[in-house]
PDB file of C-alpha atoms in Angstrom:
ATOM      1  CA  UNK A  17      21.191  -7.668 -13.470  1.00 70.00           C
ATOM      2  CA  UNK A  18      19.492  -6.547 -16.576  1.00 82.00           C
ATOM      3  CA  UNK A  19      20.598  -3.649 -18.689  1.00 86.00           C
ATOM      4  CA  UNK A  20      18.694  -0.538 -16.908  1.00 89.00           C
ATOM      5  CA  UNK A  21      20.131  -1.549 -13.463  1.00 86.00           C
ATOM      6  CA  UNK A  22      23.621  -1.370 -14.976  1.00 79.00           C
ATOM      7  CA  UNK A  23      22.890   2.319 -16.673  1.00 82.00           C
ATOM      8  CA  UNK A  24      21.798   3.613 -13.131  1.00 86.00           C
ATOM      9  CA  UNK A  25      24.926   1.414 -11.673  1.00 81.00           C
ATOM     10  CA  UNK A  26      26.985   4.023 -13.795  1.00 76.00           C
ATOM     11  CA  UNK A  27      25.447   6.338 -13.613  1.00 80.00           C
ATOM     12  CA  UNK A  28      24.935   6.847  -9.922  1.00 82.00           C
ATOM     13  CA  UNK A  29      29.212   5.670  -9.801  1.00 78.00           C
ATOM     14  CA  UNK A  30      29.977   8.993 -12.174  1.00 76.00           C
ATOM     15  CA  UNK A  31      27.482  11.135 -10.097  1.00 80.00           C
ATOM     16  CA  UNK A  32      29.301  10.122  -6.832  1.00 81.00           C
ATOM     17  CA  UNK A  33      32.915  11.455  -8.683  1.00 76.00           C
ATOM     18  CA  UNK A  34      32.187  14.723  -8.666  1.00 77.00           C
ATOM     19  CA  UNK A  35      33.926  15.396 -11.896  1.00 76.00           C
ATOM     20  CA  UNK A  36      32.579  18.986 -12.239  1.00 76.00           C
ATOM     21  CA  UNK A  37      35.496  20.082 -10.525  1.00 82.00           C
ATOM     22  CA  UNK A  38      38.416  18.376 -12.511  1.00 86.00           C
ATOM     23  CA  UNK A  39      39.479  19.061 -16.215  1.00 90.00           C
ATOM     24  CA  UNK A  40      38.459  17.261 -19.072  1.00 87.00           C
ATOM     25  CA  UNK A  41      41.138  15.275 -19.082  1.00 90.00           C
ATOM     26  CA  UNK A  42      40.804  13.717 -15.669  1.00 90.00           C
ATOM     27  CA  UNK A  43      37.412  13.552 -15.936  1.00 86.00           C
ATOM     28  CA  UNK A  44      38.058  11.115 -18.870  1.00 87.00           C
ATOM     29  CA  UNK A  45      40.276   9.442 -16.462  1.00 89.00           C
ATOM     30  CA  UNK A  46      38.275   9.056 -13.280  1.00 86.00           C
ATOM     31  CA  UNK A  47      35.207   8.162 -15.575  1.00 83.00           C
ATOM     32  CA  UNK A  48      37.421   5.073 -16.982  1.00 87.00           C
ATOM     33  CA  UNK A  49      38.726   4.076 -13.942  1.00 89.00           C
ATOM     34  CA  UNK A  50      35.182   3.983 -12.301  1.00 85.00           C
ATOM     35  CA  UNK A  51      33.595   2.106 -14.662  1.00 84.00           C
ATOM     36  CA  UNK A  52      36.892  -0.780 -14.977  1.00 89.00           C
ATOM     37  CA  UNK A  53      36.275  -1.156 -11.279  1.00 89.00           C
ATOM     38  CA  UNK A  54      32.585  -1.050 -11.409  1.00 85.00           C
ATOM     39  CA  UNK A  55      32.363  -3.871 -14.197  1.00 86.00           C
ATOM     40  CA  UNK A  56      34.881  -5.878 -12.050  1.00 92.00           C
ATOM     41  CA  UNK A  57      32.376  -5.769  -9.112  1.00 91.00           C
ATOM     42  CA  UNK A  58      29.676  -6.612 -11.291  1.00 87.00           C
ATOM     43  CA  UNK A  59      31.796  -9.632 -12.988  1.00 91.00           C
ATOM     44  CA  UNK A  60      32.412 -10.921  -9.280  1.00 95.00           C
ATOM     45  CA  UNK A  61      28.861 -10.465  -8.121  1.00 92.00           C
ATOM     46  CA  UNK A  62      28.169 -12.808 -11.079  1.00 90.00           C
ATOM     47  CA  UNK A  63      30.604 -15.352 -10.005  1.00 94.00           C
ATOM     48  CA  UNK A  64      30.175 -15.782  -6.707  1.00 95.00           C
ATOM     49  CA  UNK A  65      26.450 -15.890  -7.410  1.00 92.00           C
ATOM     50  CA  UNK A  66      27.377 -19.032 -10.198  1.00 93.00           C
ATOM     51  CA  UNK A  67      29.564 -20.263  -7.403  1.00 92.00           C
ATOM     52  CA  UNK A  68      26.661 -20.279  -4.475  1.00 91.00           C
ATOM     53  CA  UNK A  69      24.958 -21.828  -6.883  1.00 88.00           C
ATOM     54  CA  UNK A  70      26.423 -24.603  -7.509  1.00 80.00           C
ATOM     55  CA  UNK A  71      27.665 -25.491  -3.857  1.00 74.00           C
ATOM     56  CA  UNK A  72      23.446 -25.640  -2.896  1.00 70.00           C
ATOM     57  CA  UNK A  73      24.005 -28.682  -5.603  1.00 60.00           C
TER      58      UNK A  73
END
């Protein structure tokens, strides 16, 4: 996943929020909390991708 795919991967996770209708505050929040779980999908996608990988061996 290059570096444009992961911009529009956050991008279209923070659109999906709707944090128009929260305060700043939990905006912040939700914003944070989407994009820890978002990287953590991302980190497994990479993993299990290494791990496929290497059971084709």
């Amino acid at each position: 996943m290059n570096e444009e795919e992961l911009k529009e991967r956050a991008i279209r996770s923070l659109l999906q929020s709707n944090l128009g209708k929260v305060s700043p505050a939990e905006a912040f929040v939700i914003g944070w909390r989407k994009g820890w779980d978002e990287a953590l999908d991302v980190a497994l996608e990479i993993v299990r991708k290494e791990l496929d990988g290497e059971e084709e061996c």
